[in-house]
Amino acid sequence: MNKIIAVIRREFIERVRTKAFIIGTVLVPVLWIGFGLLPRLLLERETGAQRLVVLDRTQSDVGARIAAALEAVKAGEGDATQFAVEHMAVGSDWESVRDSLVRLTGLSEAPPSAPHGILILDEFSVDSGRASYLGSNVASPRLTNAIEHAIEPVLLAIRLERKQLDSSVVAAAMIRLSLQTTRVTEGHVTGQSGEQTFFLAYFIDMLMYFALLFYGIQVSSAVMEEKTNRIVEILVSSLRPFELLMGKVIGVGAAGLMQMGIWLGTGLFVSTILSRPGPAGAAPTGFQLPEVSLALVAIILICFLLGFFFYASLYAAIGSMCNTQQEAQQTATPVTMLVVAGMILMFGLVNDPNSTLARVVTFIPFFTALVLPVRYALTPLPLPEVLGGILALLLGILGVVWLAGRIYRVGILSYGKKPSLRELWRWVRTD
């Protein structure tokens, strides 16, 4: 046991001391905090009103009504308006007026009275629903959407008035359905929307997929490196091959588990902060990160640890039978495809996470580590089903570790040609 612990310590320290591990462990939480909190801070910050000139060529009250609608657009939760509007009725000389305004727009050092944008309306704007906007910032969807949403109701009302129809009746009949989805867990409303639930499931699926592949390939590379450097011949003189295999798998797995724990802890912290109301009790604006429960974090960590043991043992066996990276990549393709299949299954679980297919693949060890956390993120699962999936994965680990151990003990001391399937079967049967 002391020898296995020594290998575990060596593999763990070798991983956590690398620059890539340190940078990845620190950088990912920093990015999560930045991408999670920064958008909320930017959405809640106070911005000055955009100076907007409405150049009215309609010779009617259309421009004045649109200018009034734009002035009523709010910049946020407070009383501040998004636009400071100046209405200018023009005639045949409108082009010269437009050009004089354009010369004051988009300057690097603009005077305080310079406009940020010019909205041009003509007689065809009502019937065609088209208008021109010249501005210093036309790439902002928020700005253009605000202008469009303010203008559209006014133009609709004017069209209806010209047809002698009651605009209030038509507007009431044209209200679009906005379906608000909220997740219910164990008979309680969680406040988590369908979009947030899907995002959480998709994120977990991608996290497990990349983690299992990344750390599994690390084990394969470590085994093959020691084999090609002949270091393994020295190690097996004082260690049994199975002890060396277990030490490598546990050591790399411990480093990966620590990194995953830090990442998930950061995600839990960010989701907790973003679930709180904004200033003055206002609800948070924009897309909010989904709430992550401690139970889900525990299931993710357990499935990652067990799934890593399962696939890392296979990758270790592959590394022991190969002599080059190219051979290892080709040989590992079937194992990699199993991980990819488990990741793709997520898209079939979204529609019905409690379907027969979802329940069946939960108990298949090749897919349990990816399927179980995703299903738990989508819908509550009964405890016996969760424990059954974990037990199935444990039984799969026992079988895979036994098989990998039989291959590993022969493969690490075999050089030259990659073994065939018949030779592998002979390795497994050799006592």
PDB file of N, CA and C in Angstrom, residues 244-301:
ATOM      1  N   LEU A 244       1.535  -0.058  -9.880  1.00  0.00           N
ATOM      2  CA  LEU A 244       1.942   1.093 -10.676  1.00  0.00           C
ATOM      3  C   LEU A 244       0.751   1.659 -11.449  1.00  0.00           C
ATOM      4  N   LEU A 245      -0.084   0.783 -12.007  1.00  0.00           N
ATOM      5  CA  LEU A 245      -1.268   1.220 -12.737  1.00  0.00           C
ATOM      6  C   LEU A 245      -2.213   1.992 -11.825  1.00  0.00           C
ATOM      7  N   MET A 246      -2.512   1.446 -10.651  1.00  0.00           N
ATOM      8  CA  MET A 246      -3.433   2.104  -9.717  1.00  0.00           C
ATOM      9  C   MET A 246      -2.869   3.425  -9.218  1.00  0.00           C
ATOM     10  N   GLY A 247      -1.564   3.467  -8.982  1.00  0.00           N
ATOM     11  CA  GLY A 247      -0.958   4.713  -8.522  1.00  0.00           C
ATOM     12  C   GLY A 247      -1.084   5.820  -9.547  1.00  0.00           C
ATOM     13  N   LYS A 248      -0.867   5.464 -10.819  1.00  0.00           N
ATOM     14  CA  LYS A 248      -0.982   6.467 -11.876  1.00  0.00           C
ATOM     15  C   LYS A 248      -2.420   6.958 -12.020  1.00  0.00           C
ATOM     16  N   VAL A 249      -3.357   6.033 -12.056  1.00  0.00           N
ATOM     17  CA  VAL A 249      -4.751   6.409 -12.245  1.00  0.00           C
ATOM     18  C   VAL A 249      -5.243   7.263 -11.081  1.00  0.00           C
ATOM     19  N   ILE A 250      -4.954   6.853  -9.854  1.00  0.00           N
ATOM     20  CA  ILE A 250      -5.428   7.600  -8.680  1.00  0.00           C
ATOM     21  C   ILE A 250      -4.738   8.953  -8.588  1.00  0.00           C
ATOM     22  N   GLY A 251      -3.434   9.004  -8.883  1.00  0.00           N
ATOM     23  CA  GLY A 251      -2.709  10.271  -8.793  1.00  0.00           C
ATOM     24  C   GLY A 251      -3.225  11.311  -9.769  1.00  0.00           C
ATOM     25  N   VAL A 252      -3.367  10.922 -11.037  1.00  0.00           N
ATOM     26  CA  VAL A 252      -3.889  11.854 -12.040  1.00  0.00           C
ATOM     27  C   VAL A 252      -5.343  12.197 -11.730  1.00  0.00           C
ATOM     28  N   GLY A 253      -6.110  11.188 -11.264  1.00  0.00           N
ATOM     29  CA  GLY A 253      -7.510  11.440 -10.916  1.00  0.00           C
ATOM     30  C   GLY A 253      -7.650  12.416  -9.762  1.00  0.00           C
ATOM     31  N   ALA A 254      -6.762  12.320  -8.760  1.00  0.00           N
ATOM     32  CA  ALA A 254      -6.818  13.248  -7.627  1.00  0.00           C
ATOM     33  C   ALA A 254      -6.547  14.674  -8.079  1.00  0.00           C
ATOM     34  N   ALA A 255      -5.573  14.844  -8.987  1.00  0.00           N
ATOM     35  CA  ALA A 255      -5.293  16.184  -9.508  1.00  0.00           C
ATOM     36  C   ALA A 255      -6.489  16.719 -10.293  1.00  0.00           C
ATOM     37  N   GLY A 256      -7.086  15.858 -11.113  1.00  0.00           N
ATOM     38  CA  GLY A 256      -8.269  16.282 -11.868  1.00  0.00           C
ATOM     39  C   GLY A 256      -9.453  16.592 -10.979  1.00  0.00           C
ATOM     40  N   LEU A 257      -9.641  15.783  -9.926  1.00  0.00           N
ATOM     41  CA  LEU A 257     -10.752  16.012  -8.999  1.00  0.00           C
ATOM     42  C   LEU A 257     -10.581  17.340  -8.263  1.00  0.00           C
ATOM     43  N   MET A 258      -9.349  17.654  -7.866  1.00  0.00           N
ATOM     44  CA  MET A 258      -9.106  18.935  -7.202  1.00  0.00           C
ATOM     45  C   MET A 258      -9.414  20.100  -8.142  1.00  0.00           C
ATOM     46  N   GLN A 259      -8.993  19.965  -9.399  1.00  0.00           N
ATOM     47  CA  GLN A 259      -9.253  21.029 -10.366  1.00  0.00           C
ATOM     48  C   GLN A 259     -10.747  21.177 -10.634  1.00  0.00           C
ATOM     49  N   MET A 260     -11.446  20.049 -10.791  1.00  0.00           N
ATOM     50  CA  MET A 260     -12.887  20.092 -11.009  1.00  0.00           C
ATOM     51  C   MET A 260     -13.606  20.689  -9.806  1.00  0.00           C
ATOM     52  N   GLY A 261     -13.145  20.351  -8.601  1.00  0.00           N
ATOM     53  CA  GLY A 261     -13.760  20.894  -7.386  1.00  0.00           C
ATOM     54  C   GLY A 261     -13.634  22.404  -7.320  1.00  0.00           C
ATOM     55  N   ILE A 262     -12.455  22.921  -7.689  1.00  0.00           N
ATOM     56  CA  ILE A 262     -12.252  24.374  -7.698  1.00  0.00           C
ATOM     57  C   ILE A 262     -13.159  25.030  -8.735  1.00  0.00           C
ATOM     58  N   TRP A 263     -13.249  24.440  -9.919  1.00  0.00           N
ATOM     59  CA  TRP A 263     -14.102  25.006 -10.967  1.00  0.00           C
ATOM     60  C   TRP A 263     -15.575  25.002 -10.562  1.00  0.00           C
ATOM     61  N   LEU A 264     -16.043  23.864 -10.025  1.00  0.00           N
ATOM     62  CA  LEU A 264     -17.454  23.779  -9.649  1.00  0.00           C
ATOM     63  C   LEU A 264     -17.765  24.674  -8.453  1.00  0.00           C
ATOM     64  N   GLY A 265     -16.816  24.779  -7.520  1.00  0.00           N
ATOM     65  CA  GLY A 265     -17.012  25.682  -6.389  1.00  0.00           C
ATOM     66  C   GLY A 265     -17.151  27.127  -6.849  1.00  0.00           C
ATOM     67  N   THR A 266     -16.343  27.507  -7.835  1.00  0.00           N
ATOM     68  CA  THR A 266     -16.458  28.852  -8.395  1.00  0.00           C
ATOM     69  C   THR A 266     -17.794  29.050  -9.086  1.00  0.00           C
ATOM     70  N   GLY A 267     -18.211  28.018  -9.850  1.00  0.00           N
ATOM     71  CA  GLY A 267     -19.513  28.110 -10.511  1.00  0.00           C
ATOM     72  C   GLY A 267     -20.656  28.230  -9.526  1.00  0.00           C
ATOM     73  N   LEU A 268     -20.581  27.500  -8.411  1.00  0.00           N
ATOM     74  CA  LEU A 268     -21.601  27.581  -7.378  1.00  0.00           C
ATOM     75  C   LEU A 268     -21.631  28.970  -6.756  1.00  0.00           C
ATOM     76  N   PHE A 269     -20.445  29.545  -6.526  1.00  0.00           N
ATOM     77  CA  PHE A 269     -20.359  30.893  -5.951  1.00  0.00           C
ATOM     78  C   PHE A 269     -20.956  31.931  -6.891  1.00  0.00           C
ATOM     79  N   VAL A 270     -20.586  31.845  -8.180  1.00  0.00           N
ATOM     80  CA  VAL A 270     -21.088  32.818  -9.155  1.00  0.00           C
ATOM     81  C   VAL A 270     -22.598  32.712  -9.299  1.00  0.00           C
ATOM     82  N   SER A 271     -23.133  31.467  -9.371  1.00  0.00           N
ATOM     83  CA  SER A 271     -24.580  31.300  -9.528  1.00  0.00           C
ATOM     84  C   SER A 271     -25.327  31.794  -8.296  1.00  0.00           C
ATOM     85  N   THR A 272     -24.731  31.659  -7.112  1.00  0.00           N
ATOM     86  CA  THR A 272     -25.367  32.157  -5.889  1.00  0.00           C
ATOM     87  C   THR A 272     -25.421  33.677  -5.889  1.00  0.00           C
ATOM     88  N   ILE A 273     -24.321  34.320  -6.314  1.00  0.00           N
ATOM     89  CA  ILE A 273     -24.280  35.781  -6.367  1.00  0.00           C
ATOM     90  C   ILE A 273     -25.300  36.305  -7.368  1.00  0.00           C
ATOM     91  N   LEU A 274     -25.380  35.677  -8.544  1.00  0.00           N
ATOM     92  CA  LEU A 274     -26.269  36.169  -9.589  1.00  0.00           C
ATOM     93  C   LEU A 274     -27.727  35.880  -9.309  1.00  0.00           C
ATOM     94  N   SER A 275     -28.008  34.942  -8.392  1.00  0.00           N
ATOM     95  CA  SER A 275     -29.404  34.648  -8.061  1.00  0.00           C
ATOM     96  C   SER A 275     -29.986  35.677  -7.100  1.00  0.00           C
ATOM     97  N   ARG A 276     -29.142  36.526  -6.527  1.00  0.00           N
ATOM     98  CA  ARG A 276     -29.632  37.557  -5.622  1.00  0.00           C
ATOM     99  C   ARG A 276     -30.247  38.702  -6.414  1.00  0.00           C
ATOM    100  N   PRO A 277     -31.214  39.412  -5.829  1.00  0.00           N
ATOM    101  CA  PRO A 277     -31.820  40.540  -6.542  1.00  0.00           C
ATOM    102  C   PRO A 277     -30.844  41.674  -6.741  1.00  0.00           C
ATOM    103  N   GLY A 278     -31.117  42.484  -7.731  1.00  0.00           N
ATOM    104  CA  GLY A 278     -30.261  43.628  -8.024  1.00  0.00           C
ATOM    105  C   GLY A 278     -30.486  44.758  -7.044  1.00  0.00           C
ATOM    106  N   PRO A 279     -30.001  45.941  -7.371  1.00  0.00           N
ATOM    107  CA  PRO A 279     -30.147  47.091  -6.488  1.00  0.00           C
ATOM    108  C   PRO A 279     -31.610  47.416  -6.223  1.00  0.00           C
ATOM    109  N   ALA A 280     -31.881  47.831  -5.014  1.00  0.00           N
ATOM    110  CA  ALA A 280     -33.225  48.237  -4.594  1.00  0.00           C
ATOM    111  C   ALA A 280     -34.243  47.131  -4.775  1.00  0.00           C
ATOM    112  N   GLY A 281     -33.777  45.875  -4.668  1.00  0.00           N
ATOM    113  CA  GLY A 281     -34.676  44.732  -4.762  1.00  0.00           C
ATOM    114  C   GLY A 281     -35.105  44.391  -6.152  1.00  0.00           C
ATOM    115  N   ALA A 282     -34.533  45.029  -7.146  1.00  0.00           N
ATOM    116  CA  ALA A 282     -34.900  44.729  -8.534  1.00  0.00           C
ATOM    117  C   ALA A 282     -34.348  43.388  -8.933  1.00  0.00           C
ATOM    118  N   ALA A 283     -35.084  42.671  -9.761  1.00  0.00           N
ATOM    119  CA  ALA A 283     -34.627  41.370 -10.231  1.00  0.00           C
ATOM    120  C   ALA A 283     -33.455  41.553 -11.172  1.00  0.00           C
ATOM    121  N   PRO A 284     -32.539  40.596 -11.186  1.00  0.00           N
ATOM    122  CA  PRO A 284     -31.418  40.692 -12.100  1.00  0.00           C
ATOM    123  C   PRO A 284     -31.886  40.765 -13.540  1.00  0.00           C
ATOM    124  N   THR A 285     -31.177  41.545 -14.343  1.00  0.00           N
ATOM    125  CA  THR A 285     -31.548  41.696 -15.744  1.00  0.00           C
ATOM    126  C   THR A 285     -30.671  40.813 -16.602  1.00  0.00           C
ATOM    127  N   GLY A 286     -31.160  40.505 -17.833  1.00  0.00           N
ATOM    128  CA  GLY A 286     -30.388  39.697 -18.753  1.00  0.00           C
ATOM    129  C   GLY A 286     -30.409  38.237 -18.364  1.00  0.00           C
ATOM    130  N   PHE A 287     -29.626  37.435 -19.082  1.00  0.00           N
ATOM    131  CA  PHE A 287     -29.558  36.002 -18.802  1.00  0.00           C
ATOM    132  C   PHE A 287     -28.801  35.750 -17.512  1.00  0.00           C
ATOM    133  N   GLN A 288     -29.391  34.953 -16.626  1.00  0.00           N
ATOM    134  CA  GLN A 288     -28.784  34.637 -15.356  1.00  0.00           C
ATOM    135  C   GLN A 288     -28.267  33.207 -15.387  1.00  0.00           C
ATOM    136  N   LEU A 289     -27.114  32.990 -14.755  1.00  0.00           N
ATOM    137  CA  LEU A 289     -26.599  31.634 -14.659  1.00  0.00           C
ATOM    138  C   LEU A 289     -27.558  30.784 -13.835  1.00  0.00           C
ATOM    139  N   PRO A 290     -27.714  29.501 -14.197  1.00  0.00           N
ATOM    140  CA  PRO A 290     -28.623  28.643 -13.445  1.00  0.00           C
ATOM    141  C   PRO A 290     -28.112  28.372 -12.041  1.00  0.00           C
ATOM    142  N   GLU A 291     -29.040  28.125 -11.150  1.00  0.00           N
ATOM    143  CA  GLU A 291     -28.678  27.811  -9.771  1.00  0.00           C
ATOM    144  C   GLU A 291     -28.163  26.378  -9.693  1.00  0.00           C
ATOM    145  N   VAL A 292     -27.017  26.180  -9.056  1.00  0.00           N
ATOM    146  CA  VAL A 292     -26.391  24.863  -8.935  1.00  0.00           C
ATOM    147  C   VAL A 292     -26.516  24.401  -7.491  1.00  0.00           C
ATOM    148  N   SER A 293     -27.174  23.265  -7.279  1.00  0.00           N
ATOM    149  CA  SER A 293     -27.368  22.744  -5.934  1.00  0.00           C
ATOM    150  C   SER A 293     -26.143  21.954  -5.484  1.00  0.00           C
ATOM    151  N   LEU A 294     -25.991  21.813  -4.175  1.00  0.00           N
ATOM    152  CA  LEU A 294     -24.880  21.032  -3.628  1.00  0.00           C
ATOM    153  C   LEU A 294     -25.002  19.564  -4.027  1.00  0.00           C
ATOM    154  N   ALA A 295     -26.236  19.062  -4.108  1.00  0.00           N
ATOM    155  CA  ALA A 295     -26.445  17.667  -4.517  1.00  0.00           C
ATOM    156  C   ALA A 295     -25.937  17.444  -5.933  1.00  0.00           C
ATOM    157  N   LEU A 296     -26.205  18.399  -6.824  1.00  0.00           N
ATOM    158  CA  LEU A 296     -25.730  18.269  -8.200  1.00  0.00           C
ATOM    159  C   LEU A 296     -24.214  18.330  -8.259  1.00  0.00           C
ATOM    160  N   VAL A 297     -23.602  19.230  -7.481  1.00  0.00           N
ATOM    161  CA  VAL A 297     -22.139  19.302  -7.436  1.00  0.00           C
ATOM    162  C   VAL A 297     -21.555  17.971  -6.978  1.00  0.00           C
ATOM    163  N   ALA A 298     -22.170  17.367  -5.950  1.00  0.00           N
ATOM    164  CA  ALA A 298     -21.682  16.081  -5.432  1.00  0.00           C
ATOM    165  C   ALA A 298     -21.787  14.993  -6.499  1.00  0.00           C
ATOM    166  N   ILE A 299     -22.902  14.955  -7.218  1.00  0.00           N
ATOM    167  CA  ILE A 299     -23.082  13.939  -8.262  1.00  0.00           C
ATOM    168  C   ILE A 299     -22.074  14.140  -9.385  1.00  0.00           C
ATOM    169  N   ILE A 300     -21.806  15.395  -9.760  1.00  0.00           N
ATOM    170  CA  ILE A 300     -20.826  15.661 -10.813  1.00  0.00           C
ATOM    171  C   ILE A 300     -19.447  15.162 -10.395  1.00  0.00           C
ATOM    172  N   LEU A 301     -19.045  15.471  -9.167  1.00  0.00           N
ATOM    173  CA  LEU A 301     -17.719  15.061  -8.693  1.00  0.00           C
ATOM    174  C   LEU A 301     -17.614  13.540  -8.596  1.00  0.00           C
TER     175      LEU A 301
END
